[in-house]
Amino acid sequence: MTNSTIPLAGVIGSPIAHSRSPRIHGHWLSALGLRGHYIPMDVTPDHLPDVLRALPKAGFVGANITIPHKEHVIGLVDKVTERAKRIGAANTLVFSTAGEITADNTDGYGFIQNLQSAGWIAGAGPAGVLGAGGASRAVIVALLDAGVPEILLCNRTRGRADALREEFGDRLRLFDWDDAGAMLDHCATVVNTTSLGMTGQPPLEVNLDRLHKDAVVTDIVYSPLQTPLLVAAQQMGCRTVDGLGMLLHQAVPGFEQWFGQRPEVDADVRAAALA
Ligand code: ATR
């Protein structure tokens, strides 16, 4: 890339039309007065290797990666950061001027920043995690690194939770899916990482009666912004943190590396993402 080249970035997934990332990065580019473009790219898994190798040659400085490529992309790049290796998935690629591709995962970072910006404290007590899929892995790694004393985990399919405990060790304590309500009794933080509660999906039906009033409840689902879980937790008097903030915060490190300035997560970018 020469000095006069306009830096390009984008998000690669399939489907991609509903991604909010172009609005987020587009807002920051114009708010900061930076040259650059950020576009959605619909790429199928069979084309991903060729597309990745072509992008640096076309002026791209990096890309976000989303469903269904987050795990698969790890095996297609030149370098993988430690946290992306631990999570086993990547969401942010950075291309060197020589075309070398580094894969990082900023989902866990975004998750923790979102909670901390609402005054959350990792050491306050155990964190209860509902779900043991791909998103759960990023949340678990982030919570462990942030210093939560214990993670209580339950998942509909018990074997997936067992596998996470095997991998991430004895700071994880498992509960059966049917005992999710009892699990909440012990939690200072509650996180939904399942797709339940998302528009078009059934609600997450968990009994909140035993939830402490000073617990912080968050959902990685951000459509709708106020999921049934968050609404119910608010009614219990708990502090809630919606999932849009995680999406905004995970975008910060990529933007900074590609375009050279650290953007703010503020009301304006929230509005842009929701527009
Ligand atoms: P992601 O990468 O978004 O986490 P995933 O790996 O498919 O997606 O995981 C989806 C999570 O939502 C899993 O924890 C899944 O539970 P299972 O492991 O039992 O499939 C959970 N989930 C999805 N639909 C569910 C439902 N109807 N009831 C309970 N859990 C559900």
mmCIF file of C-alpha atoms and ligand atoms in Angstrom:
data_model
loop_
_atom_site.group_PDB
_atom_site.id
_atom_site.type_symbol
_atom_site.label_atom_id
_atom_site.label_comp_id
_atom_site.label_asym_id
_atom_site.label_seq_id
_atom_site.Cartn_x
_atom_site.Cartn_y
_atom_site.Cartn_z
ATOM 1 C CA MET A 1 0.000 0.000 0.000
ATOM 2 C CA THR A 2 1.345 3.468 -0.853
ATOM 3 C CA ASN A 3 0.743 6.607 1.238
ATOM 4 C CA SER A 4 -1.949 7.774 -1.128
ATOM 5 C CA THR A 5 -3.882 4.489 -0.940
ATOM 6 C CA ILE A 6 -7.193 4.660 0.893
ATOM 7 C CA PRO A 7 -7.258 1.900 3.562
ATOM 8 C CA LEU A 8 -10.026 -0.653 3.162
ATOM 9 C CA ALA A 9 -11.545 -3.058 5.678
ATOM 10 C CA GLY A 10 -14.775 -5.008 5.957
ATOM 11 C CA VAL A 11 -16.645 -7.893 7.482
ATOM 12 C CA ILE A 12 -16.631 -11.354 5.915
ATOM 13 C CA GLY A 13 -19.498 -13.760 6.576
ATOM 14 C CA SER A 14 -22.434 -15.484 4.928
ATOM 15 C CA PRO A 15 -25.103 -14.202 5.083
ATOM 16 C CA ILE A 16 -23.822 -10.706 5.830
ATOM 17 C CA ALA A 17 -26.603 -8.267 4.866
ATOM 18 C CA HIS A 18 -27.760 -7.786 8.462
ATOM 19 C CA SER A 19 -24.338 -7.129 9.951
ATOM 20 C CA ARG A 20 -24.181 -3.892 11.937
ATOM 21 C CA SER A 21 -20.395 -3.657 11.646
ATOM 22 C CA PRO A 22 -20.427 -1.493 8.468
ATOM 23 C CA ARG A 23 -22.545 1.104 10.285
ATOM 24 C CA ILE A 24 -20.274 1.063 13.338
ATOM 25 C CA HIS A 25 -17.004 1.443 11.427
ATOM 26 C CA GLY A 26 -18.580 3.832 8.910
ATOM 27 C CA HIS A 27 -19.730 6.059 11.769
ATOM 28 C CA TRP A 28 -16.259 6.131 13.334
ATOM 29 C CA LEU A 29 -14.536 6.852 10.008
ATOM 30 C CA SER A 30 -16.719 9.879 9.411
ATOM 31 C CA ALA A 31 -16.796 11.029 13.071
ATOM 32 C CA LEU A 32 -12.988 10.975 13.175
ATOM 33 C CA GLY A 33 -12.616 12.443 9.671
ATOM 34 C CA LEU A 34 -10.459 9.525 8.517
ATOM 35 C CA ARG A 35 -9.925 8.279 4.997
ATOM 36 C CA GLY A 36 -11.063 4.677 4.600
ATOM 37 C CA HIS A 37 -13.961 2.399 3.748
ATOM 38 C CA TYR A 38 -15.538 -0.593 5.519
ATOM 39 C CA ILE A 39 -17.785 -2.948 3.549
ATOM 40 C CA PRO A 40 -19.809 -6.153 4.018
ATOM 41 C CA MET A 41 -18.483 -9.156 2.028
ATOM 42 C CA ASP A 42 -20.633 -12.240 1.485
ATOM 43 C CA VAL A 43 -18.115 -15.075 1.109
ATOM 44 C CA THR A 44 -18.888 -18.802 1.219
ATOM 45 C CA PRO A 45 -16.498 -21.168 3.065
ATOM 46 C CA ASP A 46 -15.105 -22.645 -0.168
ATOM 47 C CA HIS A 47 -14.036 -19.192 -1.390
ATOM 48 C CA LEU A 48 -12.642 -17.944 1.919
ATOM 49 C CA PRO A 49 -8.983 -19.041 1.384
ATOM 50 C CA ASP A 50 -8.727 -17.277 -1.999
ATOM 51 C CA VAL A 51 -10.522 -14.162 -0.793
ATOM 52 C CA LEU A 52 -8.252 -13.823 2.253
ATOM 53 C CA ARG A 53 -5.102 -13.981 0.134
ATOM 54 C CA ALA A 54 -6.467 -11.502 -2.413
ATOM 55 C CA LEU A 55 -7.628 -8.800 0.006
ATOM 56 C CA PRO A 56 -4.193 -7.445 1.055
ATOM 57 C CA LYS A 57 -3.308 -7.080 -2.637
ATOM 58 C CA ALA A 58 -6.428 -4.962 -3.161
ATOM 59 C CA GLY A 59 -5.664 -2.360 -0.484
ATOM 60 C CA PHE A 60 -7.290 -4.066 2.491
ATOM 61 C CA VAL A 61 -5.615 -3.528 5.870
ATOM 62 C CA GLY A 62 -7.757 -6.107 7.658
ATOM 63 C CA ALA A 63 -11.208 -7.554 8.160
ATOM 64 C CA ASN A 64 -13.708 -8.788 10.672
ATOM 65 C CA ILE A 65 -14.803 -12.401 10.434
ATOM 66 C CA THR A 66 -18.243 -13.609 11.404
ATOM 67 C CA ILE A 67 -20.559 -16.624 11.064
ATOM 68 C CA PRO A 68 -19.800 -19.195 9.656
ATOM 69 C CA HIS A 69 -16.040 -18.578 9.386
ATOM 70 C CA LYS A 70 -14.846 -17.744 12.900
ATOM 71 C CA GLU A 71 -13.355 -21.155 13.724
ATOM 72 C CA HIS A 72 -12.335 -22.187 10.230
ATOM 73 C CA VAL A 73 -10.322 -18.997 9.601
ATOM 74 C CA ILE A 74 -7.798 -19.941 12.320
ATOM 75 C CA GLY A 75 -6.302 -22.572 10.013
ATOM 76 C CA LEU A 76 -6.054 -20.203 7.033
ATOM 77 C CA VAL A 77 -3.864 -17.415 8.433
ATOM 78 C CA ASP A 78 -0.155 -16.895 9.150
ATOM 79 C CA LYS A 79 -0.332 -15.986 12.855
ATOM 80 C CA VAL A 80 -2.916 -16.456 15.592
ATOM 81 C CA THR A 81 -2.873 -14.450 18.848
ATOM 82 C CA GLU A 82 -2.811 -16.350 22.156
ATOM 83 C CA ARG A 83 -6.352 -15.331 23.080
ATOM 84 C CA ALA A 84 -7.712 -16.389 19.684
ATOM 85 C CA LYS A 85 -5.963 -19.749 20.125
ATOM 86 C CA ARG A 86 -7.536 -20.245 23.555
ATOM 87 C CA ILE A 87 -10.989 -19.293 22.308
ATOM 88 C CA GLY A 88 -10.485 -21.378 19.161
ATOM 89 C CA ALA A 89 -11.982 -18.722 16.918
ATOM 90 C CA ALA A 90 -11.119 -15.332 15.417
ATOM 91 C CA ASN A 91 -13.177 -12.242 14.657
ATOM 92 C CA THR A 92 -10.492 -9.732 13.665
ATOM 93 C CA LEU A 93 -7.777 -10.038 11.011
ATOM 94 C CA VAL A 94 -4.906 -7.627 10.515
ATOM 95 C CA PHE A 95 -2.906 -7.668 7.262
ATOM 96 C CA SER A 96 0.742 -6.536 7.272
ATOM 97 C CA THR A 97 2.076 -4.493 4.371
ATOM 98 C CA ALA A 98 3.717 -7.715 3.145
ATOM 99 C CA GLY A 99 0.314 -9.419 3.149
ATOM 100 C CA GLU A 100 0.886 -11.512 6.280
ATOM 101 C CA ILE A 101 -2.412 -12.239 8.061
ATOM 102 C CA THR A 102 -2.771 -12.231 11.864
ATOM 103 C CA ALA A 103 -5.995 -13.498 13.440
ATOM 104 C CA ASP A 104 -7.168 -12.151 16.786
ATOM 105 C CA ASN A 105 -10.318 -12.535 18.858
ATOM 106 C CA THR A 106 -11.700 -9.362 20.451
ATOM 107 C CA ASP A 107 -15.112 -10.785 21.439
ATOM 108 C CA GLY A 108 -14.046 -11.531 25.005
ATOM 109 C CA TYR A 109 -12.382 -8.125 25.273
ATOM 110 C CA GLY A 110 -15.604 -6.484 24.046
ATOM 111 C CA PHE A 111 -17.643 -8.513 26.506
ATOM 112 C CA ILE A 112 -15.535 -7.417 29.507
ATOM 113 C CA GLN A 113 -15.265 -3.761 28.384
ATOM 114 C CA ASN A 114 -19.041 -3.631 28.053
ATOM 115 C CA LEU A 115 -19.519 -4.897 31.611
ATOM 116 C CA GLN A 116 -16.767 -2.696 33.059
ATOM 117 C CA SER A 117 -18.209 0.401 31.406
ATOM 118 C CA ALA A 118 -21.337 -0.309 33.477
ATOM 119 C CA GLY A 119 -19.317 -0.467 36.707
ATOM 120 C CA TRP A 120 -19.021 -4.268 36.897
ATOM 121 C CA ILE A 121 -16.283 -5.702 39.107
ATOM 122 C CA ALA A 122 -14.833 -9.131 38.252
ATOM 123 C CA GLY A 123 -14.023 -10.028 41.848
ATOM 124 C CA ALA A 124 -17.575 -9.475 43.126
ATOM 125 C CA GLY A 125 -18.402 -13.185 43.017
ATOM 126 C CA PRO A 126 -19.060 -16.199 40.792
ATOM 127 C CA ALA A 127 -20.343 -15.677 37.257
ATOM 128 C CA GLY A 128 -23.128 -17.881 35.918
ATOM 129 C CA VAL A 129 -22.887 -18.675 32.215
ATOM 130 C CA LEU A 130 -25.849 -20.104 30.302
ATOM 131 C CA GLY A 131 -24.761 -21.889 27.121
ATOM 132 C CA ALA A 132 -21.635 -23.719 25.997
ATOM 133 C CA GLY A 133 -21.338 -22.889 22.281
ATOM 134 C CA GLY A 134 -18.825 -20.748 20.393
ATOM 135 C CA ALA A 135 -19.871 -17.493 22.036
ATOM 136 C CA SER A 136 -19.644 -19.110 25.465
ATOM 137 C CA ARG A 137 -15.981 -19.996 24.904
ATOM 138 C CA ALA A 138 -15.059 -16.336 24.313
ATOM 139 C CA VAL A 139 -17.048 -15.285 27.404
ATOM 140 C CA ILE A 140 -15.467 -17.993 29.600
ATOM 141 C CA VAL A 141 -11.899 -17.154 28.551
ATOM 142 C CA ALA A 142 -12.604 -13.451 29.138
ATOM 143 C CA LEU A 143 -14.178 -14.008 32.571
ATOM 144 C CA LEU A 144 -11.283 -16.236 33.674
ATOM 145 C CA ASP A 145 -8.717 -13.688 32.465
ATOM 146 C CA ALA A 146 -10.633 -10.846 34.139
ATOM 147 C CA GLY A 147 -10.299 -12.682 37.466
ATOM 148 C CA VAL A 148 -13.773 -13.942 38.385
ATOM 149 C CA PRO A 149 -13.384 -16.350 41.313
ATOM 150 C CA GLU A 150 -15.539 -19.085 39.760
ATOM 151 C CA ILE A 151 -17.660 -19.768 36.682
ATOM 152 C CA LEU A 152 -20.899 -21.705 37.080
ATOM 153 C CA LEU A 153 -21.886 -23.173 33.739
ATOM 154 C CA CYS A 154 -24.982 -24.900 32.433
ATOM 155 C CA ASN A 155 -25.942 -25.987 28.959
ATOM 156 C CA ARG A 156 -28.849 -27.915 27.485
ATOM 157 C CA THR A 157 -26.418 -30.496 26.066
ATOM 158 C CA ARG A 158 -24.369 -31.448 29.110
ATOM 159 C CA GLY A 159 -21.482 -32.913 27.081
ATOM 160 C CA ARG A 160 -20.523 -29.507 25.680
ATOM 161 C CA ALA A 161 -20.283 -28.076 29.198
ATOM 162 C CA ASP A 162 -18.224 -31.107 30.285
ATOM 163 C CA ALA A 163 -15.807 -30.448 27.404
ATOM 164 C CA LEU A 164 -15.357 -26.810 28.447
ATOM 165 C CA ARG A 165 -14.609 -27.807 32.037
ATOM 166 C CA GLU A 166 -12.103 -30.349 30.778
ATOM 167 C CA GLU A 167 -10.396 -27.653 28.756
ATOM 168 C CA PHE A 168 -10.586 -24.619 31.049
ATOM 169 C CA GLY A 169 -10.165 -26.305 34.398
ATOM 170 C CA ASP A 170 -11.494 -26.397 37.888
ATOM 171 C CA ARG A 171 -12.557 -22.758 38.178
ATOM 172 C CA LEU A 172 -15.618 -24.035 36.237
ATOM 173 C CA ARG A 173 -18.469 -25.716 38.136
ATOM 174 C CA LEU A 174 -21.209 -27.410 36.124
ATOM 175 C CA PHE A 175 -24.950 -27.478 36.660
ATOM 176 C CA ASP A 176 -27.658 -29.337 34.754
ATOM 177 C CA TRP A 177 -29.775 -27.207 32.435
ATOM 178 C CA ASP A 178 -32.827 -27.966 34.557
ATOM 179 C CA ASP A 179 -31.015 -26.551 37.588
ATOM 180 C CA ALA A 180 -30.228 -23.174 35.995
ATOM 181 C CA GLY A 181 -32.531 -21.425 38.498
ATOM 182 C CA ALA A 182 -30.669 -22.960 41.437
ATOM 183 C CA MET A 183 -27.330 -22.021 39.861
ATOM 184 C CA LEU A 184 -28.321 -18.346 39.914
ATOM 185 C CA ASP A 185 -28.508 -18.467 43.697
ATOM 186 C CA HIS A 186 -24.692 -18.269 43.787
ATOM 187 C CA CYS A 187 -24.094 -15.700 41.034
ATOM 188 C CA ALA A 188 -22.891 -12.085 41.172
ATOM 189 C CA THR A 189 -22.978 -11.991 37.367
ATOM 190 C CA VAL A 190 -25.277 -13.813 34.943
ATOM 191 C CA VAL A 191 -24.564 -14.143 31.232
ATOM 192 C CA ASN A 192 -26.803 -15.591 28.524
ATOM 193 C CA THR A 193 -24.618 -16.868 25.679
ATOM 194 C CA THR A 194 -27.358 -18.966 24.047
ATOM 195 C CA SER A 195 -29.405 -17.801 21.099
ATOM 196 C CA LEU A 196 -32.569 -17.954 23.220
ATOM 197 C CA GLY A 197 -34.309 -14.587 23.468
ATOM 198 C CA MET A 198 -33.149 -13.478 20.034
ATOM 199 C CA THR A 199 -35.838 -12.199 17.673
ATOM 200 C CA GLY A 200 -37.452 -15.283 16.116
ATOM 201 C CA GLN A 201 -36.165 -17.640 18.844
ATOM 202 C CA PRO A 202 -37.986 -18.822 21.964
ATOM 203 C CA PRO A 203 -37.257 -16.852 25.152
ATOM 204 C CA LEU A 204 -34.739 -18.111 27.684
ATOM 205 C CA GLU A 205 -36.986 -19.547 30.345
ATOM 206 C CA VAL A 206 -35.020 -19.601 33.545
ATOM 207 C CA ASN A 207 -36.433 -19.049 36.992
ATOM 208 C CA LEU A 208 -34.926 -15.849 38.388
ATOM 209 C CA ASP A 209 -36.518 -16.132 41.839
ATOM 210 C CA ARG A 210 -33.199 -17.002 43.472
ATOM 211 C CA LEU A 211 -31.208 -14.269 41.747
ATOM 212 C CA HIS A 212 -29.627 -11.715 44.095
ATOM 213 C CA LYS A 213 -30.785 -8.126 43.713
ATOM 214 C CA ASP A 214 -27.199 -6.888 43.385
ATOM 215 C CA ALA A 215 -26.358 -9.305 40.556
ATOM 216 C CA VAL A 216 -25.406 -7.906 37.134
ATOM 217 C CA VAL A 217 -27.252 -9.622 34.280
ATOM 218 C CA THR A 218 -26.087 -9.425 30.674
ATOM 219 C CA ASP A 219 -27.058 -10.998 27.380
ATOM 220 C CA ILE A 220 -24.914 -11.389 24.306
ATOM 221 C CA VAL A 221 -28.140 -11.230 22.256
ATOM 222 C CA TYR A 222 -28.705 -7.600 21.157
ATOM 223 C CA SER A 223 -31.718 -8.038 18.892
ATOM 224 C CA PRO A 224 -33.973 -7.175 20.659
ATOM 225 C CA LEU A 225 -31.900 -4.877 22.850
ATOM 226 C CA GLN A 226 -34.054 -5.668 25.884
ATOM 227 C CA THR A 227 -34.290 -9.474 25.774
ATOM 228 C CA PRO A 228 -36.926 -11.217 27.921
ATOM 229 C CA LEU A 229 -34.090 -12.185 30.325
ATOM 230 C CA LEU A 230 -33.003 -8.557 30.774
ATOM 231 C CA VAL A 231 -36.586 -7.358 31.202
ATOM 232 C CA ALA A 232 -37.228 -10.004 33.863
ATOM 233 C CA ALA A 233 -33.941 -9.199 35.653
ATOM 234 C CA GLN A 234 -34.809 -5.493 35.714
ATOM 235 C CA GLN A 235 -38.153 -6.346 37.260
ATOM 236 C CA MET A 236 -36.226 -8.174 39.981
ATOM 237 C CA GLY A 237 -34.292 -4.948 40.621
ATOM 238 C CA CYS A 238 -31.016 -6.202 39.097
ATOM 239 C CA ARG A 239 -28.587 -4.137 37.073
ATOM 240 C CA THR A 240 -28.629 -5.201 33.411
ATOM 241 C CA VAL A 241 -26.193 -4.627 30.547
ATOM 242 C CA ASP A 242 -27.430 -5.138 26.986
ATOM 243 C CA GLY A 243 -25.447 -6.979 24.331
ATOM 244 C CA LEU A 244 -25.003 -4.139 21.853
ATOM 245 C CA GLY A 245 -22.143 -2.740 23.923
ATOM 246 C CA MET A 246 -20.179 -5.970 23.431
ATOM 247 C CA LEU A 247 -20.534 -5.602 19.654
ATOM 248 C CA LEU A 248 -19.367 -1.980 19.830
ATOM 249 C CA HIS A 249 -16.410 -2.648 22.120
ATOM 250 C CA GLN A 250 -15.186 -5.690 20.159
ATOM 251 C CA ALA A 251 -14.909 -3.427 17.110
ATOM 252 C CA VAL A 252 -12.502 -0.956 18.771
ATOM 253 C CA PRO A 253 -9.163 -2.838 18.544
ATOM 254 C CA GLY A 254 -9.621 -3.683 14.847
ATOM 255 C CA PHE A 255 -10.564 -0.127 13.922
ATOM 256 C CA GLU A 256 -7.565 1.263 15.806
ATOM 257 C CA GLN A 257 -5.119 -1.087 14.110
ATOM 258 C CA TRP A 258 -6.533 -0.594 10.605
ATOM 259 C CA PHE A 259 -7.221 3.125 10.573
ATOM 260 C CA GLY A 260 -4.740 4.401 13.177
ATOM 261 C CA GLN A 261 -7.036 6.039 15.751
ATOM 262 C CA ARG A 262 -8.815 4.605 18.761
ATOM 263 C CA PRO A 263 -12.560 5.275 18.439
ATOM 264 C CA GLU A 264 -14.952 6.049 21.297
ATOM 265 C CA VAL A 265 -17.862 3.823 22.271
ATOM 266 C CA ASP A 266 -20.456 6.526 22.902
ATOM 267 C CA ALA A 267 -24.152 7.271 22.408
ATOM 268 C CA ASP A 268 -23.522 8.359 18.809
ATOM 269 C CA VAL A 269 -22.049 5.025 17.687
ATOM 270 C CA ARG A 270 -24.814 3.157 19.531
ATOM 271 C CA ALA A 271 -27.368 5.175 17.604
ATOM 272 C CA ALA A 272 -25.511 4.527 14.342
ATOM 273 C CA ALA A 273 -25.466 0.776 15.007
ATOM 274 C CA LEU A 274 -29.189 0.788 15.736
ATOM 275 C CA ALA A 275 -30.193 3.016 12.803
HETATM 276 P P1 ATR B 1 -22.753 -19.641 19.198
HETATM 277 O O1 ATR B 1 -21.478 -19.716 18.426
HETATM 278 O O2 ATR B 1 -23.596 -18.441 18.875
HETATM 279 O O3 ATR B 1 -22.546 -19.811 20.668
HETATM 280 P P2 ATR B 1 -23.606 -22.390 19.013
HETATM 281 O O4 ATR B 1 -22.202 -22.870 19.111
HETATM 282 O O5 ATR B 1 -24.527 -23.037 18.036
HETATM 283 O O6 ATR B 1 -23.670 -20.856 18.651
HETATM 284 O O7 ATR B 1 -24.263 -22.465 20.477
HETATM 285 C C1 ATR B 1 -25.596 -22.122 20.699
HETATM 286 C C2 ATR B 1 -25.870 -22.220 22.204
HETATM 287 O O8 ATR B 1 -27.273 -21.949 22.423
HETATM 288 C C3 ATR B 1 -25.613 -23.595 22.781
HETATM 289 O O9 ATR B 1 -25.252 -23.467 24.145
HETATM 290 C C4 ATR B 1 -26.990 -24.249 22.630
HETATM 291 O O10 ATR B 1 -27.210 -25.330 23.483
HETATM 292 P P3 ATR B 1 -26.825 -26.846 22.989
HETATM 293 O O11 ATR B 1 -25.353 -26.967 23.141
HETATM 294 O O12 ATR B 1 -27.601 -27.731 23.867
HETATM 295 O O13 ATR B 1 -27.280 -26.923 21.535
HETATM 296 C C5 ATR B 1 -27.867 -23.086 23.030
HETATM 297 N N1 ATR B 1 -29.248 -23.256 22.565
HETATM 298 C C6 ATR B 1 -29.731 -23.042 21.323
HETATM 299 N N2 ATR B 1 -31.057 -23.310 21.270
HETATM 300 C C7 ATR B 1 -31.412 -23.722 22.525
HETATM 301 C C8 ATR B 1 -32.643 -24.133 23.146
HETATM 302 N N3 ATR B 1 -33.785 -24.187 22.436
HETATM 303 N N4 ATR B 1 -32.628 -24.475 24.450
HETATM 304 C C9 ATR B 1 -31.484 -24.421 25.174
HETATM 305 N N5 ATR B 1 -30.284 -24.036 24.651
HETATM 306 C C10 ATR B 1 -30.256 -23.691 23.344
#
